[in-house]
XYZ file of N, CA, C and O in Angstrom:
508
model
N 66.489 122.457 56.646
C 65.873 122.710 57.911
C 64.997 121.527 58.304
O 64.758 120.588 57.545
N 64.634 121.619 59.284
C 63.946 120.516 60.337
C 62.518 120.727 59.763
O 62.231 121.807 59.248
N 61.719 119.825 59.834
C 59.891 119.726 59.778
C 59.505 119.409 61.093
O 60.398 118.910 61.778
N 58.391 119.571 61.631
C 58.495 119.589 63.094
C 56.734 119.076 62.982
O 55.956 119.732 62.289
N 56.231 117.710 63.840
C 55.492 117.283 64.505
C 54.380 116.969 65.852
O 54.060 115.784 65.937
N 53.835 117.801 66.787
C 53.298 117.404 67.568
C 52.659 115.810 67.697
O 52.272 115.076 66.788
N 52.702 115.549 69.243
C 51.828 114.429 68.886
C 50.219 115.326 69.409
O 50.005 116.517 69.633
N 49.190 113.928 69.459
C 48.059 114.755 69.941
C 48.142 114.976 71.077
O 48.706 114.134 71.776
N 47.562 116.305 71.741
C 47.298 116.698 72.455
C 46.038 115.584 73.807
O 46.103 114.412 74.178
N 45.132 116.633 74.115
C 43.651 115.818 74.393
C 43.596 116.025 75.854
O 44.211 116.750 76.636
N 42.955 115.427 75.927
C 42.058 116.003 77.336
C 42.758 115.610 78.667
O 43.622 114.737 78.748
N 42.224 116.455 79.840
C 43.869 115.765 80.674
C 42.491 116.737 82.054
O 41.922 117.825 81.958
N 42.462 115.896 82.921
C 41.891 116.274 84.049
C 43.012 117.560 85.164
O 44.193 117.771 84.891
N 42.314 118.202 86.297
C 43.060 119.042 86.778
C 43.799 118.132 87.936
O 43.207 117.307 88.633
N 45.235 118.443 88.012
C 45.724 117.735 88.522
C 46.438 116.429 88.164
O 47.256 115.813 88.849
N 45.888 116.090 86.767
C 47.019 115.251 86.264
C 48.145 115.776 85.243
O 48.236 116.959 84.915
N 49.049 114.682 84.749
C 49.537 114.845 83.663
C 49.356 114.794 82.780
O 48.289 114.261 82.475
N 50.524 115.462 81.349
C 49.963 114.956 80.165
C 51.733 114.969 79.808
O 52.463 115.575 80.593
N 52.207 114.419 78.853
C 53.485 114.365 77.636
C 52.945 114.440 76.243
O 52.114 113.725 75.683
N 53.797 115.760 75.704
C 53.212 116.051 74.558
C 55.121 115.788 73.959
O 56.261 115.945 74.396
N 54.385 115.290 72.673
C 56.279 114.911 72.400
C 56.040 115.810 70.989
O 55.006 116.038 70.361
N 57.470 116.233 70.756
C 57.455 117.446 69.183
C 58.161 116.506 68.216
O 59.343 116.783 68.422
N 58.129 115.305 67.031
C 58.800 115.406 66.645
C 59.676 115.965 65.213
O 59.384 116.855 64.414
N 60.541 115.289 65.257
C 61.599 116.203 64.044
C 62.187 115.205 62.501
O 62.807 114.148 62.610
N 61.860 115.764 61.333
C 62.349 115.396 60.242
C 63.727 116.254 59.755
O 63.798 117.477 59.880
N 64.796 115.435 59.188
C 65.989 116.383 58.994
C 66.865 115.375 59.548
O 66.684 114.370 60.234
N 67.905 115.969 59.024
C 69.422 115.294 59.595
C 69.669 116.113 60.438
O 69.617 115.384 61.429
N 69.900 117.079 60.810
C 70.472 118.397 61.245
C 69.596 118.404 62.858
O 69.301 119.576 63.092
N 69.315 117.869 63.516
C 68.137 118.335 64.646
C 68.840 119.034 65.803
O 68.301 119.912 66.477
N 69.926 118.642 65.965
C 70.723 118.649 66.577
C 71.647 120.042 66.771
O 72.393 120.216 67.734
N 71.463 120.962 65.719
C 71.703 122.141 65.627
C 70.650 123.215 66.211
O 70.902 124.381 66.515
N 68.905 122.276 66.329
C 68.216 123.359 66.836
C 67.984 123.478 68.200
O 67.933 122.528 68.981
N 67.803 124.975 68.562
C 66.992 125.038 69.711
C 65.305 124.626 69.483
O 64.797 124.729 68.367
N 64.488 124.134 70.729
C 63.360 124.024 70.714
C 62.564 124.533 71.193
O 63.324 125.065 72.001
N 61.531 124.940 71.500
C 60.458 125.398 72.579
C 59.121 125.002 71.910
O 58.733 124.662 70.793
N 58.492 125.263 73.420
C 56.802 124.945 73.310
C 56.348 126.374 73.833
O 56.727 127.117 74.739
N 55.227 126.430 72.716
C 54.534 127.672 72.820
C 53.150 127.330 72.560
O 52.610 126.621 71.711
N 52.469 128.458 74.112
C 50.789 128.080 74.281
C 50.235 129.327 73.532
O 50.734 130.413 73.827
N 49.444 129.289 72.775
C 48.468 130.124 72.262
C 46.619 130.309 72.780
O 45.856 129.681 72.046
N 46.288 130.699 73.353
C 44.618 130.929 74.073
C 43.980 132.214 73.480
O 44.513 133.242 73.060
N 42.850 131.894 73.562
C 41.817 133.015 72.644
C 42.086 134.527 73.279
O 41.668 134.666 74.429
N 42.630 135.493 72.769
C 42.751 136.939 72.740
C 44.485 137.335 73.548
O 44.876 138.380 74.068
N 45.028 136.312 73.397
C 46.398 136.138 73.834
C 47.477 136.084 73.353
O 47.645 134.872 73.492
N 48.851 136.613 72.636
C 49.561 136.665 72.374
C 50.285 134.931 72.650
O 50.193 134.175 73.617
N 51.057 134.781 71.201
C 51.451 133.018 71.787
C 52.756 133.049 72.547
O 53.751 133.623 72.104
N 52.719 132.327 73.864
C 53.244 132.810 74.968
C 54.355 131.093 74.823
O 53.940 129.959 74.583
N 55.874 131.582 75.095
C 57.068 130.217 75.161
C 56.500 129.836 76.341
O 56.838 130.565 77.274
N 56.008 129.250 76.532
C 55.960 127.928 78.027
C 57.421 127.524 78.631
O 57.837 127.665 79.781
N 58.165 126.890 77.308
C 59.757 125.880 77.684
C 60.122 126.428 76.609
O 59.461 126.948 75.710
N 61.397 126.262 76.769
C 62.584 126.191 75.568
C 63.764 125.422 75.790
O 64.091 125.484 76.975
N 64.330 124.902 75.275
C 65.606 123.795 75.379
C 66.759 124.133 73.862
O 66.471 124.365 72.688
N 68.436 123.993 74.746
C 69.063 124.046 73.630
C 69.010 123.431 72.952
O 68.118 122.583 72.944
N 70.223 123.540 71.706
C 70.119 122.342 70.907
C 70.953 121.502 71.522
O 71.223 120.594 70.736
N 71.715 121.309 72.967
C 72.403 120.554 73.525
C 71.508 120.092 74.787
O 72.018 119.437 75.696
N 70.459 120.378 74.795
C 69.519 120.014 75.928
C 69.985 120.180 77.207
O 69.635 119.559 78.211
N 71.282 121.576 77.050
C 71.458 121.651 78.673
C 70.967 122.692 79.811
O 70.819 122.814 81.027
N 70.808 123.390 78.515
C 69.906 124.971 78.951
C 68.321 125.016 78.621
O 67.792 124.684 77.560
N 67.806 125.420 79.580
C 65.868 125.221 79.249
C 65.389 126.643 80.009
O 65.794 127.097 81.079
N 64.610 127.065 79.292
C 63.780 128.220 80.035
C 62.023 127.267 80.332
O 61.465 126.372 79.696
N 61.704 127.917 81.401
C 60.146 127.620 81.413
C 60.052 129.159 82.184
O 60.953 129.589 82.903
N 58.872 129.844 81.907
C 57.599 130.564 81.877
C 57.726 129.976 83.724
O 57.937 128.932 84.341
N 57.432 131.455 84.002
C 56.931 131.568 85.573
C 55.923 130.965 85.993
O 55.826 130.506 87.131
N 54.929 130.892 84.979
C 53.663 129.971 85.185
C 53.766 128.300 85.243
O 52.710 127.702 85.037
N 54.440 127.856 85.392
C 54.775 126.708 84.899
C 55.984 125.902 85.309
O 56.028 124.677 85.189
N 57.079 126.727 85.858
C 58.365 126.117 86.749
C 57.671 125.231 88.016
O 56.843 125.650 88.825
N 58.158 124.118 87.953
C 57.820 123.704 89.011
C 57.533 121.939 88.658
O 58.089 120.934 89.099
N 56.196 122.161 87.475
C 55.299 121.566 86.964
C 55.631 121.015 85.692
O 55.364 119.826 85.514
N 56.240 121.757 84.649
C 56.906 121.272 83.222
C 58.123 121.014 82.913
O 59.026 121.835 83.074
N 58.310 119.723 82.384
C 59.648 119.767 82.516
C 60.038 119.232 80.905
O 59.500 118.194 80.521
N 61.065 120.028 79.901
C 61.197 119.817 79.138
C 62.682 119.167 78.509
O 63.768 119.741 78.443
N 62.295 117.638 78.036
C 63.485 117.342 77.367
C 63.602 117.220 76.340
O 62.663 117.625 75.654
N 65.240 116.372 75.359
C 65.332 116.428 74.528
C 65.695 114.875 74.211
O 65.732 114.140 75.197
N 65.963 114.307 72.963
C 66.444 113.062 72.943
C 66.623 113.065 71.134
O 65.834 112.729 70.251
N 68.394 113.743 71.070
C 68.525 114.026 69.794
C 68.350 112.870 69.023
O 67.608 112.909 68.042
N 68.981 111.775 69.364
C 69.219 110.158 69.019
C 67.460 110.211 68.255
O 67.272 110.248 67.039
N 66.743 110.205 68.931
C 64.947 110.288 68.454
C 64.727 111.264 67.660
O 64.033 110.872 66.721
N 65.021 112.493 67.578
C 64.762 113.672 67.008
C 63.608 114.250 67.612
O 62.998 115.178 67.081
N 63.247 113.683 68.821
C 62.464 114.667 69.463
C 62.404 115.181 70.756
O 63.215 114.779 71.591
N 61.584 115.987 71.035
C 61.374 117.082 72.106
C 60.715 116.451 73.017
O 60.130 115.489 72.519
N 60.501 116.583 74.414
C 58.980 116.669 74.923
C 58.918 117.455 75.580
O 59.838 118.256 75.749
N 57.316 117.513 76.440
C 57.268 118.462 77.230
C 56.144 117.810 78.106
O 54.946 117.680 77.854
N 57.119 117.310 79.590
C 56.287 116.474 80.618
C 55.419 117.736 81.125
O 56.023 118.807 81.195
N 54.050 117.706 81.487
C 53.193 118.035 82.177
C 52.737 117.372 83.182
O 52.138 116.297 83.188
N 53.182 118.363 84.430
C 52.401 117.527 85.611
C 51.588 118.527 86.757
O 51.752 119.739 86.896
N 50.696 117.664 87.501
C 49.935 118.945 88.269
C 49.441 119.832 87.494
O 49.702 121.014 87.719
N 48.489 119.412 86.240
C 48.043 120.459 85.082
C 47.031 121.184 86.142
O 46.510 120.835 87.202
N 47.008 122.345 85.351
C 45.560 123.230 86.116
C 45.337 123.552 84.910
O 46.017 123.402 83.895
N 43.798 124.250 85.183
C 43.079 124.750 83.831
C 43.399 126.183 83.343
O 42.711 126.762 82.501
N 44.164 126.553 83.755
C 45.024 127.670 82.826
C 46.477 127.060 81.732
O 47.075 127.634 80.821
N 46.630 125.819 82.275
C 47.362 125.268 81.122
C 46.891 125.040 79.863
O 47.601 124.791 78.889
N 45.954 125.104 79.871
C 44.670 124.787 78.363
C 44.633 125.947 77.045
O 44.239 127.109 77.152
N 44.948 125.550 76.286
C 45.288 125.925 75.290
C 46.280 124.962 73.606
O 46.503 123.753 73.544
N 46.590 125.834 72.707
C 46.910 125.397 71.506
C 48.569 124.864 72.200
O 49.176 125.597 72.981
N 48.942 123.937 71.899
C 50.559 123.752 72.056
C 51.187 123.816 70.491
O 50.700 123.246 69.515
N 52.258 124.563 70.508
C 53.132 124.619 69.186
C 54.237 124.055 69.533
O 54.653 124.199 70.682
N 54.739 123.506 68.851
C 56.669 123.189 68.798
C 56.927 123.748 67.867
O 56.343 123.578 66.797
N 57.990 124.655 68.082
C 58.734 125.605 67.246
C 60.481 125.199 67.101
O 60.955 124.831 68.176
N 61.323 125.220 66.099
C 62.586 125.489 66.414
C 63.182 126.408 65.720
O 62.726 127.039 64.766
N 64.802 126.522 66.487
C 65.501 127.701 65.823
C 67.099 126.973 65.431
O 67.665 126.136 66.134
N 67.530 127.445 64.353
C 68.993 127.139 64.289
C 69.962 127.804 65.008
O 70.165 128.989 64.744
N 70.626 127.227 65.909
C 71.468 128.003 67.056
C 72.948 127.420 66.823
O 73.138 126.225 66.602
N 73.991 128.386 66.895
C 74.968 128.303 67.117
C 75.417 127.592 67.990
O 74.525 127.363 68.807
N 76.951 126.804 68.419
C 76.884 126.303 70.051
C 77.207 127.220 71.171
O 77.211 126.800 72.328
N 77.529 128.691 70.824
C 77.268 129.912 71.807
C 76.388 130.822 71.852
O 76.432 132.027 72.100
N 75.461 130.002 71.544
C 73.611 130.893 71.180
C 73.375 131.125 72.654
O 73.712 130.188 73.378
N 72.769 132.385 73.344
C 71.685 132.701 74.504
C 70.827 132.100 74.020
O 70.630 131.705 72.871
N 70.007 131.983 75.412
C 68.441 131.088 75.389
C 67.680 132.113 75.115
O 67.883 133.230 75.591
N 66.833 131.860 74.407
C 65.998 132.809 73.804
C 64.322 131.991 73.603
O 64.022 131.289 72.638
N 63.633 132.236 74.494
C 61.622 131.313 74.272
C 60.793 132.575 73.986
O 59.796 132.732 74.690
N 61.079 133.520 73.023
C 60.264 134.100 72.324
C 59.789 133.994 71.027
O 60.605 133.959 70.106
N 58.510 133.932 70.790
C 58.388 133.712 69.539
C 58.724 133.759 68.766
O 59.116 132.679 68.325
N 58.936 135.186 67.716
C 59.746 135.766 67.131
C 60.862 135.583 67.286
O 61.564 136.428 66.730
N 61.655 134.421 68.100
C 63.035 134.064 67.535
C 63.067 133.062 67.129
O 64.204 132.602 67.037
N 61.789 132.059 66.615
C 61.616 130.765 66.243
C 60.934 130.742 64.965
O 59.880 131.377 64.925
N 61.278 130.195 63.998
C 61.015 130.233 62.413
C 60.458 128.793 62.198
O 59.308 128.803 61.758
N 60.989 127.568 62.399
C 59.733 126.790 62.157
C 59.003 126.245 63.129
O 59.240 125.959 64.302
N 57.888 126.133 62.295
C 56.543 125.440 63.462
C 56.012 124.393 63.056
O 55.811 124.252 61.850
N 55.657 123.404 63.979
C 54.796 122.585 63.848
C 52.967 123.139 63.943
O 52.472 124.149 64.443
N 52.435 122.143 63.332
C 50.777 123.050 63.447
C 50.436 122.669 64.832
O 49.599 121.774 64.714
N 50.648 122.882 66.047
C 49.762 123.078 66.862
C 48.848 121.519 67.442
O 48.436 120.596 66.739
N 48.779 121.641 68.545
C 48.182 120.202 69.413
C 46.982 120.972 70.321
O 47.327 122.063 70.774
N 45.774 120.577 70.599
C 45.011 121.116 71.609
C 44.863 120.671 72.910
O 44.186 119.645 72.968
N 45.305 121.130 74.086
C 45.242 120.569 75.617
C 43.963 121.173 75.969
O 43.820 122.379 75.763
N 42.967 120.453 76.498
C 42.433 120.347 77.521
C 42.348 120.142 78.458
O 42.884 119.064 78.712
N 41.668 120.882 79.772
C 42.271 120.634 81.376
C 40.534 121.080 81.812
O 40.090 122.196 82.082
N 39.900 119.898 81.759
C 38.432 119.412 82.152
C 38.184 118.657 83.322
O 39.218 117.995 83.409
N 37.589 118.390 84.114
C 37.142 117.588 85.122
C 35.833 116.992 84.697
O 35.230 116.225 85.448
């Protein structure tokens, strides 16, 4: 299986961007699905994005279409996840998670369908 990396997170004014990149140890990366998942104090950890392991299918979170846009770049072994037009409800823990998917897997950005994790990046959205 894959080991999985955030880069740092950090502070990001309202209204700008940020790129948080996930990356990946393993030969195999290429078999997983990915997603980013926000975690905030008294909140269940909520998929933001998810991407296949063919980077052609992506879910994003209603909160957030518009504004996040998540790719892949197997060649690298990693993920990202462009942030733009942050607001301060984007603020919170970022995780990169993946899953081993078949190549006729449904998209699936729930937690509980993702087994490894990276530890977590902290966004801030300060003025």
């Amino acid at each position: 299986q894959v080991g999985l990396a955030e880069s740092w997170g950090g502070l990001v004014q309202p209204g700008g961007s940020l790129r948080l990149s996930c990356a990946a140890s393993g030969s195999t990366f290429s078999y997983y699905g990915v997603g980013w998942f926000r975690q905030t104090p008294g909140n269940e950890r909520e998929g933001v994005s998810c991407i296949s392991r063919n980077g052609v299918t992506t879910y994003y979170a209603d909160s957030v279409k518009g504004r996040f846009t998540i790719s892949r770049d197997n060649a690298k072994k990693t993920v990202y996840l462009q942030i733009d037009n942050v607001k301060p409800e984007d603020a919170g823990v970022y995780f990169c998670a993946a899953r081993r998917e078949i190549l006729t897997a449904r998209m699936a950005c729930a937690s509980d369908e993702y087994s490894i994790w990276g530890q977590g990046t902290q966004v801030t959205v300060s003025s």
